[in-house]
Tab-separated table of C-alpha atoms and ligand atoms in Angstrom:
chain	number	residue	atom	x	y	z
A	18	UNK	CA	-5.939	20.204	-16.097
A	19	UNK	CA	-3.153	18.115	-14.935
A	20	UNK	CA	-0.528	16.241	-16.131
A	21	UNK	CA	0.390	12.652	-15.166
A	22	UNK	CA	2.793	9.785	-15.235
A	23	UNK	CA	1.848	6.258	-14.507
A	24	UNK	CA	4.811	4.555	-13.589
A	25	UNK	CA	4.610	1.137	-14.524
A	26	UNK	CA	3.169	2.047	-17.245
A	27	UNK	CA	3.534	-1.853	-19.366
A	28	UNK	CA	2.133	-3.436	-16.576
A	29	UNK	CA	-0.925	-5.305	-17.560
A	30	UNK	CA	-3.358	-3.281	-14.985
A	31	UNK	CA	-2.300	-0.176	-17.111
A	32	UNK	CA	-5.015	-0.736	-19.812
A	33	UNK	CA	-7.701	-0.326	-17.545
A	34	UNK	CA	-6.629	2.632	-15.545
A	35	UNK	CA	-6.448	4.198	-18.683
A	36	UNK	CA	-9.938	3.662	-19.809
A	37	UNK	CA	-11.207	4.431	-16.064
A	38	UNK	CA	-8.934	8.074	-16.791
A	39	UNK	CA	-11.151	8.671	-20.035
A	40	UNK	CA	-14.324	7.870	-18.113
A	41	UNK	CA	-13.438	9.946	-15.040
A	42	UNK	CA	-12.148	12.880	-17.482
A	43	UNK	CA	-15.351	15.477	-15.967
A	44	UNK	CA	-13.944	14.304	-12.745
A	45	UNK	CA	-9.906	14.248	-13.439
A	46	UNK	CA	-9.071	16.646	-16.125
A	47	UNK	CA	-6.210	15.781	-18.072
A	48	UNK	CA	-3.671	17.853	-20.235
A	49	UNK	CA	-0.741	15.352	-20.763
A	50	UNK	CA	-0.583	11.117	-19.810
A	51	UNK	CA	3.021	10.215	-19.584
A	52	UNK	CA	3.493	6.566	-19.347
A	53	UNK	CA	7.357	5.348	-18.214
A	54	UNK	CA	8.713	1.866	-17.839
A	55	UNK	CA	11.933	0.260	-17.991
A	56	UNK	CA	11.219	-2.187	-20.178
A	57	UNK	CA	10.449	-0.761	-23.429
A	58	UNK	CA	8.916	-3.541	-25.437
A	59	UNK	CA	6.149	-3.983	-22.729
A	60	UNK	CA	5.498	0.121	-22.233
A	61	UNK	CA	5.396	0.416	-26.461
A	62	UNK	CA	2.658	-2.116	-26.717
A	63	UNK	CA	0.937	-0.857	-23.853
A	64	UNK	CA	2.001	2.954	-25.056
A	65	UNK	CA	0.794	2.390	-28.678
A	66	UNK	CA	-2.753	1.335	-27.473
A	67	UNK	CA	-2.833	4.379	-25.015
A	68	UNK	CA	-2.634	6.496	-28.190
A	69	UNK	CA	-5.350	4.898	-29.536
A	70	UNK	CA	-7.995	4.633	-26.449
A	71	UNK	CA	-7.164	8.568	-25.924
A	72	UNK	CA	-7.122	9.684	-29.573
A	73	UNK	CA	-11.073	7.437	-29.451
A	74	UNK	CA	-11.861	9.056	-26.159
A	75	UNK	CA	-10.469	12.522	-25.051
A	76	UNK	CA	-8.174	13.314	-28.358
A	77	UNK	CA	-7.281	16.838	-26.431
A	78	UNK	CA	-4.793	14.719	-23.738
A	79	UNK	CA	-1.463	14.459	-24.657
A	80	UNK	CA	0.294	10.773	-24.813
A	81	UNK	CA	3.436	10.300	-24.365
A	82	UNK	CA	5.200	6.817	-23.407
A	83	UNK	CA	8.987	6.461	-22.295
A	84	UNK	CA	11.591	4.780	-20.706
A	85	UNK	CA	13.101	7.400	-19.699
A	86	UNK	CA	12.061	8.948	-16.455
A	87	UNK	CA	14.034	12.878	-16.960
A	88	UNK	CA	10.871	12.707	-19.582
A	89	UNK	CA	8.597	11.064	-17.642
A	90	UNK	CA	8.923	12.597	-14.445
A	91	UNK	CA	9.161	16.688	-15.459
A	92	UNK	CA	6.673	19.275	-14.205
A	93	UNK	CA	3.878	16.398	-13.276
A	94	UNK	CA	1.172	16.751	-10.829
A	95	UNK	CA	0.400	13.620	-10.169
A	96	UNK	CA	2.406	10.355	-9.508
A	97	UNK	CA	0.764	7.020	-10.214
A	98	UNK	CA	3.034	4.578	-9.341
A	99	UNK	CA	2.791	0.455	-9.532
A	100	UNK	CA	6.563	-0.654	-10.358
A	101	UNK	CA	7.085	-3.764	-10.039
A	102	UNK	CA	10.836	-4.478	-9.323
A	103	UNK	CA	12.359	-8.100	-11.319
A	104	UNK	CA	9.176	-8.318	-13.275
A	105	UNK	CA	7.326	-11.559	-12.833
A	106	UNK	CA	11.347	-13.716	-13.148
A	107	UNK	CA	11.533	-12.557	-9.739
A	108	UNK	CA	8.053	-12.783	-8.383
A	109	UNK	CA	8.235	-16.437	-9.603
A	110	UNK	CA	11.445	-17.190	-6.924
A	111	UNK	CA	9.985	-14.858	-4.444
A	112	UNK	CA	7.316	-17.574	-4.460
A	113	UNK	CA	8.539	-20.640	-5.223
A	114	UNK	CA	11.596	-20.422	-3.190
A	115	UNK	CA	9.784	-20.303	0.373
A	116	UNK	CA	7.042	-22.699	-0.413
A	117	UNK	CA	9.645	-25.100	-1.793
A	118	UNK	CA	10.494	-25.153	2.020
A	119	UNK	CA	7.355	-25.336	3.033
A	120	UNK	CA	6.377	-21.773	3.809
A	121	UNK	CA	3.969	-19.823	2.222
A	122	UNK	CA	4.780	-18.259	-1.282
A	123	UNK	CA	2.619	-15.227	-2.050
A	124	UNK	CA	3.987	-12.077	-3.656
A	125	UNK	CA	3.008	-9.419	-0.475
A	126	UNK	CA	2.283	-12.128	2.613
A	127	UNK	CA	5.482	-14.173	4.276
A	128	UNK	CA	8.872	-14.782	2.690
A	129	UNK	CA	7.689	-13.676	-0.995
A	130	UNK	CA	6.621	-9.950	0.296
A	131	UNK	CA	9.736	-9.916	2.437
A	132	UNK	CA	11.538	-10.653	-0.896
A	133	UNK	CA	9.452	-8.267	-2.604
A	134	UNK	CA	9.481	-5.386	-0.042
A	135	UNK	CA	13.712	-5.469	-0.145
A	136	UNK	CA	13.616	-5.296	-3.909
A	137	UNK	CA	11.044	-2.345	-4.280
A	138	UNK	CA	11.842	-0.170	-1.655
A	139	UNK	CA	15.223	0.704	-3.598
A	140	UNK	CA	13.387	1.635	-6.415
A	141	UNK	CA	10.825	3.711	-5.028
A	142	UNK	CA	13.158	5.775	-2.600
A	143	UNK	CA	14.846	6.591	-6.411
A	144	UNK	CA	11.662	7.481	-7.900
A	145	UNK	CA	10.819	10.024	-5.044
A	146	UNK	CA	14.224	11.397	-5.006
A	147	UNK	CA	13.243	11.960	-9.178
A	148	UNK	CA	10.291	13.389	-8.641
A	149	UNK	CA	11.069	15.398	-6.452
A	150	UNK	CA	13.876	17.194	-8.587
A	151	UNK	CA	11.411	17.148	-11.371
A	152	UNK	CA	8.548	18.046	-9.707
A	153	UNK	CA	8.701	19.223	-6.364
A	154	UNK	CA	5.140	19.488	-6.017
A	155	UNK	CA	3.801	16.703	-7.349
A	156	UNK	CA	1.694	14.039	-5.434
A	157	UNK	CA	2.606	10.507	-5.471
A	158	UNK	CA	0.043	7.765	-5.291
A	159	UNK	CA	1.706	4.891	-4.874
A	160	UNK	CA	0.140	1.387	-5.370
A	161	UNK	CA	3.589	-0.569	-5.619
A	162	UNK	CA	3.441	-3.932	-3.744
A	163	UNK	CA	4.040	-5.322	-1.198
A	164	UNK	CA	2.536	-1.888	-0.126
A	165	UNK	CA	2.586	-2.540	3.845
A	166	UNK	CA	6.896	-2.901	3.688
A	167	UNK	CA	6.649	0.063	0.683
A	168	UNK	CA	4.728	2.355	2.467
A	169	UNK	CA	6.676	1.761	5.985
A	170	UNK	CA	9.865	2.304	4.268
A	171	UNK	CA	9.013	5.389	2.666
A	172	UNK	CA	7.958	6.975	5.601
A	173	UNK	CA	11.044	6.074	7.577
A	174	UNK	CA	13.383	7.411	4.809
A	175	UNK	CA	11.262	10.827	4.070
A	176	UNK	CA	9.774	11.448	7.161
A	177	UNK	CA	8.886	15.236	6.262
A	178	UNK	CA	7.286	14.241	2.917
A	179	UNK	CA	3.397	14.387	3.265
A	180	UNK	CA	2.321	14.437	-0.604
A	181	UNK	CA	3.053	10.710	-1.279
A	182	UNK	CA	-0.153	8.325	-0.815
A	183	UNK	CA	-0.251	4.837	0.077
A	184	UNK	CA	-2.972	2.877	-1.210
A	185	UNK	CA	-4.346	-0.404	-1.440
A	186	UNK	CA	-7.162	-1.482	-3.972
A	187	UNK	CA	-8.088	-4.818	-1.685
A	188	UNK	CA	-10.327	-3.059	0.708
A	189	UNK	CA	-12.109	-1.479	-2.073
A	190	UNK	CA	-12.528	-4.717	-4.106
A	191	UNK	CA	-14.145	-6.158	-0.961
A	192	UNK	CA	-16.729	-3.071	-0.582
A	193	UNK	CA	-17.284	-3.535	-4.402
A	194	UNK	CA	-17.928	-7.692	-3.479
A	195	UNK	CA	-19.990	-6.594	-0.599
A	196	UNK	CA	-22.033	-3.820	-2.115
A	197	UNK	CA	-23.459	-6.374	-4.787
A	198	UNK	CA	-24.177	-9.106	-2.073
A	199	UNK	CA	-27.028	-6.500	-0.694
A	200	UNK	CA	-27.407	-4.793	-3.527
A	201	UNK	CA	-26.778	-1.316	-2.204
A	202	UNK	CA	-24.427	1.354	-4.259
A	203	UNK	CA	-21.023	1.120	-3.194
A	204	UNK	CA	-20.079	4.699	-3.332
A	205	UNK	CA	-23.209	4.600	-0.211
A	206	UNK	CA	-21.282	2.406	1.908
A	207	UNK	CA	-19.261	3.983	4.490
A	208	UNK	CA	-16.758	1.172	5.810
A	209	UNK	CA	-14.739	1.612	9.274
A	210	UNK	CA	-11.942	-0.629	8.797
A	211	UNK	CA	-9.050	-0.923	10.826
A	212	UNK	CA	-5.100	-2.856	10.561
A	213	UNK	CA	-2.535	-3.030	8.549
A	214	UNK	CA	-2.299	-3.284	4.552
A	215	UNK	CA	-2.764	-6.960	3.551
A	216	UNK	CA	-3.519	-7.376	7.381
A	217	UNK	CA	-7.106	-5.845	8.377
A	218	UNK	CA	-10.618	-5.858	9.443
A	219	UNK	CA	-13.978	-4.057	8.157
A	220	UNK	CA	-15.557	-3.641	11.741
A	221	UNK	CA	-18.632	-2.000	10.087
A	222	UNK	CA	-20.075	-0.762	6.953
A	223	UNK	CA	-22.412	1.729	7.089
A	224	UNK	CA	-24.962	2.679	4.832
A	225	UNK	CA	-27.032	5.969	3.821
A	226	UNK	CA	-28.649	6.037	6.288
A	227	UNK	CA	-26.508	4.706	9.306
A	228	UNK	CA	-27.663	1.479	9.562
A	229	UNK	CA	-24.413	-1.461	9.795
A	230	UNK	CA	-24.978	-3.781	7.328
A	231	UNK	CA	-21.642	-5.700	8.868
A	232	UNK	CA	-23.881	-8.209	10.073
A	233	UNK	CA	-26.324	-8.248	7.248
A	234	UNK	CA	-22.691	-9.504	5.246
A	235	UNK	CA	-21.449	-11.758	7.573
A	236	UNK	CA	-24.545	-13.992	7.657
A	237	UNK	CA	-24.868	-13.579	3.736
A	238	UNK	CA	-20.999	-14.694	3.750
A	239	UNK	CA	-21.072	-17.507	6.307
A	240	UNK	CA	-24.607	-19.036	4.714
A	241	UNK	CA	-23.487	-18.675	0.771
A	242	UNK	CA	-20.105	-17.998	0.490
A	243	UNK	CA	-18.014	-15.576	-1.169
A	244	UNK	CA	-17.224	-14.237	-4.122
A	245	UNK	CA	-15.850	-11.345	-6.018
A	246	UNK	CA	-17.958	-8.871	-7.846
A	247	UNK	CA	-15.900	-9.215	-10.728
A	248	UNK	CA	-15.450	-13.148	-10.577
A	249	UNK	CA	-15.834	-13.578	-14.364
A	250	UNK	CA	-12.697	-11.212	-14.917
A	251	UNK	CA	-10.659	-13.468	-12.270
A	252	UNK	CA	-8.331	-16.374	-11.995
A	253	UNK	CA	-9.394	-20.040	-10.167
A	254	UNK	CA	-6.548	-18.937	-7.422
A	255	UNK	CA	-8.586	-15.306	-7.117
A	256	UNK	CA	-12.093	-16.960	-6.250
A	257	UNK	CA	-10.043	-19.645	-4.005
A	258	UNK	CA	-9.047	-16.799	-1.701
A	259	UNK	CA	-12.231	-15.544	-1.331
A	260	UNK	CA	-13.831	-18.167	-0.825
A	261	UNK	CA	-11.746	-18.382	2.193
A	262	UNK	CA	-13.525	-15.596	3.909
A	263	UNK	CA	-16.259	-18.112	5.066
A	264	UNK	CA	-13.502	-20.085	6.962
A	265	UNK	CA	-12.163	-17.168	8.803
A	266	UNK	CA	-15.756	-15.801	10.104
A	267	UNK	CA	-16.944	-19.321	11.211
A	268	UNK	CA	-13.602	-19.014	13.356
A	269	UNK	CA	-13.612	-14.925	14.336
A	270	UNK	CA	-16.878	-13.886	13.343
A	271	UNK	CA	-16.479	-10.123	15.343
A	272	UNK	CA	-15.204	-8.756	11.559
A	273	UNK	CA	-15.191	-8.815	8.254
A	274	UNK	CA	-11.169	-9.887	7.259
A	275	UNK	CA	-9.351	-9.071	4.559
A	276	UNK	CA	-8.762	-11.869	1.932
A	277	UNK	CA	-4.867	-11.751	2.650
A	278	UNK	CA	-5.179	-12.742	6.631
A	279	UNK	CA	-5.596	-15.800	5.616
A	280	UNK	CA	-2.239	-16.889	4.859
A	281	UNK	CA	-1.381	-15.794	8.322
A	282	UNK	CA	-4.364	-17.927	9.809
A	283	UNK	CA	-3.840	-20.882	8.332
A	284	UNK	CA	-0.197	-21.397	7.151
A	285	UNK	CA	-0.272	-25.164	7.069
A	286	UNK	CA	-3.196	-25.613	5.458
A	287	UNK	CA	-2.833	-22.588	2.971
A	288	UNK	CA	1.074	-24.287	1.854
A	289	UNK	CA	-0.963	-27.919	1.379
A	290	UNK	CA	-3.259	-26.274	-1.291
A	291	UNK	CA	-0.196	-24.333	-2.844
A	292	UNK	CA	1.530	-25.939	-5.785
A	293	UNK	CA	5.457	-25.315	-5.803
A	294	UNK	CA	5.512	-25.947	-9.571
A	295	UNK	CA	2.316	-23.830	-10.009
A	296	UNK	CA	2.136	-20.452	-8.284
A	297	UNK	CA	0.360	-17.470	-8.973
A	298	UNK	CA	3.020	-15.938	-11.503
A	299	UNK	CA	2.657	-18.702	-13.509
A	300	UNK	CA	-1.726	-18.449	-13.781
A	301	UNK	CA	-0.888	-14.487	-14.327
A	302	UNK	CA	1.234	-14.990	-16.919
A	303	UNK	CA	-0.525	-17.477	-18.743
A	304	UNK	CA	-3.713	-15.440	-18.236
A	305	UNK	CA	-3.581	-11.970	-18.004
A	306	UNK	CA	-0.400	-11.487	-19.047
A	307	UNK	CA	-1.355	-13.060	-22.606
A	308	UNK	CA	-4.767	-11.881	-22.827
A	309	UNK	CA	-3.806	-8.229	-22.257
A	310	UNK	CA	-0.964	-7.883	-24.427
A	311	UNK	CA	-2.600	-10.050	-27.542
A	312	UNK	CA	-5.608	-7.567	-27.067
A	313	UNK	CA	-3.757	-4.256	-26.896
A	314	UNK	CA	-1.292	-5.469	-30.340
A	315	UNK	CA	-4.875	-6.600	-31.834
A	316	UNK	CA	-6.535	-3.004	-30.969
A	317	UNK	CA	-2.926	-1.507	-32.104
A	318	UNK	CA	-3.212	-3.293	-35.437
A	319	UNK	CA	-6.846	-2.398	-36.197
A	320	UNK	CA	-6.480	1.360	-35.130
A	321	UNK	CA	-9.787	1.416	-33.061
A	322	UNK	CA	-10.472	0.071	-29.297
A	323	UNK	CA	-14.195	0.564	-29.556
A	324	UNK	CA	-14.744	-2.923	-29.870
A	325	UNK	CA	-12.752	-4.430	-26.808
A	326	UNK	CA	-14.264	-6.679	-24.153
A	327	UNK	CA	-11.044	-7.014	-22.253
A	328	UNK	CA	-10.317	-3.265	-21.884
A	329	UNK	CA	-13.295	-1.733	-19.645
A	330	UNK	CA	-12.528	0.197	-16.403
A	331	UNK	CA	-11.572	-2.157	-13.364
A	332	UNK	CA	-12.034	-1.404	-9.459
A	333	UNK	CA	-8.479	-0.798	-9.513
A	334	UNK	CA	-8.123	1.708	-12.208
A	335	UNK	CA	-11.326	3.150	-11.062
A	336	UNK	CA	-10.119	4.251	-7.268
A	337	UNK	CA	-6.859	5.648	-8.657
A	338	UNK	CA	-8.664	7.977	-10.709
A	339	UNK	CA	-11.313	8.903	-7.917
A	340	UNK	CA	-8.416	9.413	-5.320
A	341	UNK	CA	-6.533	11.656	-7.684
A	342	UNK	CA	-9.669	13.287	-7.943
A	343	UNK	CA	-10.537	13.696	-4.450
A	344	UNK	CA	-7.256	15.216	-3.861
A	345	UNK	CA	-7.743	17.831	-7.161
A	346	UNK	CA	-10.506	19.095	-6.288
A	347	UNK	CA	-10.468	18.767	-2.474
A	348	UNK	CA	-13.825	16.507	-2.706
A	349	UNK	CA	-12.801	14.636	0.797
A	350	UNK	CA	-14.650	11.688	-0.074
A	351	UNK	CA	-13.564	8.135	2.053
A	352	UNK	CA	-11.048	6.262	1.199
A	353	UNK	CA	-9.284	3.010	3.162
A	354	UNK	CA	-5.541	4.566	2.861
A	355	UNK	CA	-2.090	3.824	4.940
A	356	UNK	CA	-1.006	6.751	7.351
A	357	UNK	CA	1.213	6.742	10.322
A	358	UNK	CA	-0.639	5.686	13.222
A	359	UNK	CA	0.120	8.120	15.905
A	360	UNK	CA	-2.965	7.531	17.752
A	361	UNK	CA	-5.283	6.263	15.455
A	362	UNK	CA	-5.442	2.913	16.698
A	363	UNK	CA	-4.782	4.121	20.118
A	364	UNK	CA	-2.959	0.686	21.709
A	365	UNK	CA	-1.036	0.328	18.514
A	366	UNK	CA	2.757	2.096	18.433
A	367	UNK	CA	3.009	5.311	16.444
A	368	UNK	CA	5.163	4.719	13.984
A	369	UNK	CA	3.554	1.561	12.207
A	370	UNK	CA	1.623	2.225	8.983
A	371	UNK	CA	-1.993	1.468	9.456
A	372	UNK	CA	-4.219	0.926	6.967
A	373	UNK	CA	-7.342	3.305	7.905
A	374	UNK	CA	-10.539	4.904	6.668
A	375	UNK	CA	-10.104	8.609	6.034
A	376	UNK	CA	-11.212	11.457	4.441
A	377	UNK	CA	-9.259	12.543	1.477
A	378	UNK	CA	-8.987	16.063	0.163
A	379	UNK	CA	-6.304	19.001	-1.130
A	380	UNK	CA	-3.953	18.279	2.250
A	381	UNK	CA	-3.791	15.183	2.124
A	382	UNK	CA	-5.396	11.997	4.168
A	383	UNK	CA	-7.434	12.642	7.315
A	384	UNK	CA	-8.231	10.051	9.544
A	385	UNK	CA	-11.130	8.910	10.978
A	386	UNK	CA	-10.186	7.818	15.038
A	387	UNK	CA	-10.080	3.866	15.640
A	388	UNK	CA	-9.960	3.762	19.166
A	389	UNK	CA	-8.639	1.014	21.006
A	390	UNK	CA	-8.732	-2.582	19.530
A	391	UNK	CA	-9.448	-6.324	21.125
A	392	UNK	CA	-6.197	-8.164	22.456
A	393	UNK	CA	-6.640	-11.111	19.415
A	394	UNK	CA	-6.186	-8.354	17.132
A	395	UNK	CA	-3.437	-6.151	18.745
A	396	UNK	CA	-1.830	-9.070	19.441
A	397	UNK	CA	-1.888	-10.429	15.592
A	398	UNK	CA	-0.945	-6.802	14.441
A	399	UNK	CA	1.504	-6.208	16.702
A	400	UNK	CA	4.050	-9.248	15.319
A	401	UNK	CA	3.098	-7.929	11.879
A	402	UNK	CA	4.268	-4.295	12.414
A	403	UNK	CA	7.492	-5.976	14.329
A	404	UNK	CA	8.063	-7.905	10.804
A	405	UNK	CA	7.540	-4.962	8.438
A	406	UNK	CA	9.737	-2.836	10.924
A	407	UNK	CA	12.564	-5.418	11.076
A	408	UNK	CA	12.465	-6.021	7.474
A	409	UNK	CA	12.941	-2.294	6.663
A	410	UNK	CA	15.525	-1.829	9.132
A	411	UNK	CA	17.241	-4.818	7.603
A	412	UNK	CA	16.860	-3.055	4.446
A	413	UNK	CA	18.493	0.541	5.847
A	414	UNK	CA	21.219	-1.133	7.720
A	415	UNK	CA	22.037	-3.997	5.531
A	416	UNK	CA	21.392	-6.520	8.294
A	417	UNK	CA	21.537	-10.152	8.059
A	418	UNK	CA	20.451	-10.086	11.795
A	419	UNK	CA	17.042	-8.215	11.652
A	420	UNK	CA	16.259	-9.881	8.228
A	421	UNK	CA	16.688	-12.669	10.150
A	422	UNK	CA	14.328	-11.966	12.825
A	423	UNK	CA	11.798	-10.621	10.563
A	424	UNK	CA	11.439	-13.884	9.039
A	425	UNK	CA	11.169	-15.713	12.109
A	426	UNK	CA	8.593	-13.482	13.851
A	427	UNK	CA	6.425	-13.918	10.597
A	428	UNK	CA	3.540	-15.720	10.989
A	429	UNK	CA	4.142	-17.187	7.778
A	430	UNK	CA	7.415	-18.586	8.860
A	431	UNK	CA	7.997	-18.877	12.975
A	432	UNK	CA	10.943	-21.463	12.624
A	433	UNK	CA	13.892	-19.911	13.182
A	434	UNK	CA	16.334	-22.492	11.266
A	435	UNK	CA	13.238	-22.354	8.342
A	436	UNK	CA	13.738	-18.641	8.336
A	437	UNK	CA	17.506	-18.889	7.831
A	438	UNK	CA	17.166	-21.578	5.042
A	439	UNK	CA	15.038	-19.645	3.302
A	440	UNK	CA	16.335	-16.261	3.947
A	441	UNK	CA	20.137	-17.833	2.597
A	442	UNK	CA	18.141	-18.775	-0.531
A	443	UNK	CA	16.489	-15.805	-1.270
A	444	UNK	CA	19.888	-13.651	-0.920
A	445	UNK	CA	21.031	-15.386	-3.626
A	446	UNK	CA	18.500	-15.035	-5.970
A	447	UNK	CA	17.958	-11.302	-5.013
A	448	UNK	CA	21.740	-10.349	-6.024
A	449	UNK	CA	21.648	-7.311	-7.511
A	450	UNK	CA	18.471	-6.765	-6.340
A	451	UNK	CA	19.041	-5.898	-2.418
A	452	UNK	CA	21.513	-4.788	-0.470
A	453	UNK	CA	24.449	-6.246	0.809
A	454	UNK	CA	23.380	-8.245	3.669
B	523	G6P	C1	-5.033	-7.208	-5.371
B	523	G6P	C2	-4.083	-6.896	-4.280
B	523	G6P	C3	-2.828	-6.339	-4.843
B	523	G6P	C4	-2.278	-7.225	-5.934
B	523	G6P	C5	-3.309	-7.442	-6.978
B	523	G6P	C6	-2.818	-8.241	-8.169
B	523	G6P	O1	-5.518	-6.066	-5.944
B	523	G6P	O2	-4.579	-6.043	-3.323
B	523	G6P	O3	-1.898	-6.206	-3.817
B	523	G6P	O4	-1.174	-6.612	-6.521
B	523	G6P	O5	-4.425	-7.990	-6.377
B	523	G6P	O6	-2.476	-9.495	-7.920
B	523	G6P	P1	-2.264	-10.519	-9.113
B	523	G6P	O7	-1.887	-11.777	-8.412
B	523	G6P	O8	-3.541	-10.628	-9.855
B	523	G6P	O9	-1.144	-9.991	-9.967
C-alpha cells in the first residue's frame, strides 16, 4: 500500500483526484494521503472534505493535510505534485501584463509561461531537494505548469535523477475528446504523438486492432468541429480553444495539433480575441474557483459527499492515478510523457524535453522511437526548444541577456524591443519571485 502527498493539495483540481484515488483504490492501494500547501486556509477546506470523501469511501487510508512539508514529505512513495507558484495574483500579471502590449497572455504559452516557468522552477528544485532528504526513494509525478520550462529545468539541475515524471494531462484530454467522436474506448486507442509539451502533434491513433483512425478524426474535426468530451464541466474560453482545432487542420491537415499550438499559429489573431481586462484567471476564479470551494465547505458542513455533482473523477485526476499505478505495479501501459530526447525524435537535439508516447512501468518511462520529423515541424520545434532552453539558462545564470533572447525568439513575441518592454515589466512584478536578473 503506499503512501502519498499531493502537493498542491488546495488547488481546486485536488477534489477530483481525490475521488479518482478512491475509485482507482483496487488499482492504487493506499495506506496514508498527505495533502501539503502553503496556504493553509485553501488546503483546510480542501483537507476537511478529503476526510470526509475517504472516511465515505476507503475509511482504512489515512488523511492527513499540512502546511508543513517535514510532515508532508516523510517516508512517501509517491510525489504528486501541481504547485502553483503566486497563486492566481500572479497568474493574473503573468497574463495581463504581455497582452497589455499586445502579446499573447496565457499562463504556459509566450510571455505568461516564461513568467510562470521562472517562478516555479525555484520551487520545484526545493521540493526535490525535500523529498529527497525525506524520501529518497520516492517517485515524483509532477504536473506543475508551465510543464515544458518545469520539466527542462529539472532535468538540467538533477541530471542523474530518473524517478521524477513529467506529465501533461492535454494529450490525454484530447484522446478522451477523440475517443467519444468515434465512439471507441479510449483506454483502446493507441496514439503516436510527437513534440514538445504544450507544442505537439498526434500523427496517428491506433485502435484494437491497428487500424489509424487519424484520418477518421480529422474529417470528423474539419466537417463538425470540435469539442471537449467534458464540455459541460468547461469554461466559454475552454470550448473557444478547441474549437480552434478546425482552423489549424484546414491549414496543416498532416496531424492532429494540440489545442495550445495555436497561440503560436496565430498570434495576431489569438491577442484580437483576448480581453486585457478579462483573462483566463479571472473566468477560473469566478468559476471554478467559487464553485469548488462553496461545494467542498457545503459537503464539510453536512458531513457526507455522497450527494455531490461537482466532485466526480476528472481526466486529470484520473491519469494521475493510472500513471502511479502503472509505475506500482509495473503494468507498462501508454502514456504521452516528457523524456529527454536523445534520439527519439532523431533530427531533434538531445537534450530538449519531448513530449512522447511511451510505455510506463517499475523503471520508469520507455519510449516508443519517433523517427525523423517534416522540416515545418522541426523547424517550429526547434525555436521552441531554443526558448525553453534560453529561459532556463536565464533562470540558472540570472541573465537579463538570454531572458532576453528567449522572449524574442518566441513565437508569441518575435519583436525584440516588444520583448524588452515586456520582459522590464514582468521583472518587476516577479520581485521576490525570480532571480536577480
Ligand atoms: C489543461 C492544461 C494544463 C492546465 C489546465 C488548467 O489541462 O494542459 O496545462 O493547467 O488545463 O487550466 P485552467 O485554465 O483551467 O486553470
Amino acid at each position: 500500500k503506499n503512501n502519498i502527498v499531493l502537493v498542491g493539495g488546495g488547488s481546486t483540481w485536488t477534489p477530483g483526484i481525490l475521488k479518482a484515488m478512491t475509485t482507482h483504490l483496487n488499482q492504487f492501494a493506499l495506506n496514508r494521503v498527505v495533502l501539503y500547501d502553503v496556504d493553509a486556509s485553501r488546503q483546510e477546506v480542501i483537507g476537511e472534505f478529503a476526510k470526509i470523501l475517504f472516511k465515505e469511501e476507503a475509511s482504512d487510508v489515512e488523511v492527513v493535510y499540512t502546511t508543513d512539508k517535514e510532515v508532508a514529505y516523510k517516508e512517501v512513495d509517491f510525489v504528486f505534485c501541481q504547485m502553483r507558484t503566486g497563486g492566481f495574483d500572479m497568474r493574473e500579471k503573468d497574463e495581463k501584463i504581455p497582452l497589455k502590449h499586445g502579446a499573447i497572455g496565457q499562463e504556459t504559452c509566450g510571455p505568461g509561461g516564461f513568467s510562470y516557468g521562472l517562478r516555479s522552477i525555484r520551487d520545484m528544485e526545493e521540493m526535490v531537494r525535500d523529498v529527497r532528504r525525506l524520501s529518497p526513494d520516492a517517485w515524483i509525478l509532477n504536473y506543475t505548469n508551465p510543464a515544458a520550462i518545469v520539466a527542462l529545468a529539472l532535468d538540467k539541475i538533477f541530471p542523474e535523477e530518473n524517478k521524477i515524471l513529467n506529465i501533461c494531462d492535454q494529450p490525454v484530454n484530447l484522446l478522451r475528446s477523440y475517443s467519444k467522436l468515434i465512439d471507441y474506448d479510449v483506454d483502446k486507442l493507441e496514439p503516436v504523438y510527437f513534440g514538445l509539451n504544450h507544442f505537439g502533434w498526434f500523427t496517428h491513433i491506433y485502435d484494437a486492432f491497428g487500424n489509424d483512425r487519424a484520418p477518421e478524426l480529422k474529417e470528423i474535426i474539419s466537417n463538425g468541429g470540435f469539442r471537449p468530451v467534458d464540455a459541460e464541466q468547461r469554461d466559454q474560453s475552454w470550448l473557444d480553444t478547441y474549437a480552434m482545432v478546425e482552423d489549424m487542420l484546414h491549414d496543416f491537415p498532416d496531424y492532429l495539433p494540440n489545442t495550445y499550438l495555436q497561440y503560436y499559429l496565430y498570434p495576431e489573431y489569438k491577442v484580437k480575441k483576448l480581453d486585457p481586462n478579462w483573462t483566463r484567471t479571472d473566468e477560473v476564479r469566478e468559476g471554478r474557483e467559487k464553485k469548488v470551494f462553496a461545494e467542498c465547505r457545503r459537503i464539510v458542513e453536512n458531513g457526507t459527499a455522497k450527494d455531490s455533482k461537482v466532485v466526480h473523477n476528472d481526466a486529470h485526476g484520473d491519469m494521475m492515478v493510472e500513471v502511479a499505478a502503472s509505475i506500482a505495479n509495473n503494468e507498462r501501459r501508454t502514456f504521452i510523457v516528457m523524456v529527454r530526447n536523445e534520439g527519439i525524435i532523431a533530427n531533434l537535439p538531445d537534450d530538449s524535453m519531448v513530449e512522447v508516447a511511451a510505455s510506463l512501468g517499475a523503471n520508469g518511462p520507455h519510449p516508443y522511437a519517433v523517427g525523423h520529423i517534416d522540416t515545418f515541424y522541426k523547424g517550429l520545434i526547434e525555436n521552441q526548444h531554443a526558448f525553453e532552453k534560453l529561459t532556463v539558462e536565464a533562470y540558472i545564470e540570472k541573465s537579463y541577456t538570454k531572458a532576453l533572447q528567449a522572449l524574442t525568439l518566441n513565437r508569441t513575441v518575435v519583436d525584440a524591443k516588444k520583448a524588452r518592454v515586456i520582459l522590464d515589466e514582468l521583472i518587476e512584478a516577479n520581485k521576490g519571485y525570480w532571480p536577480e536578473l
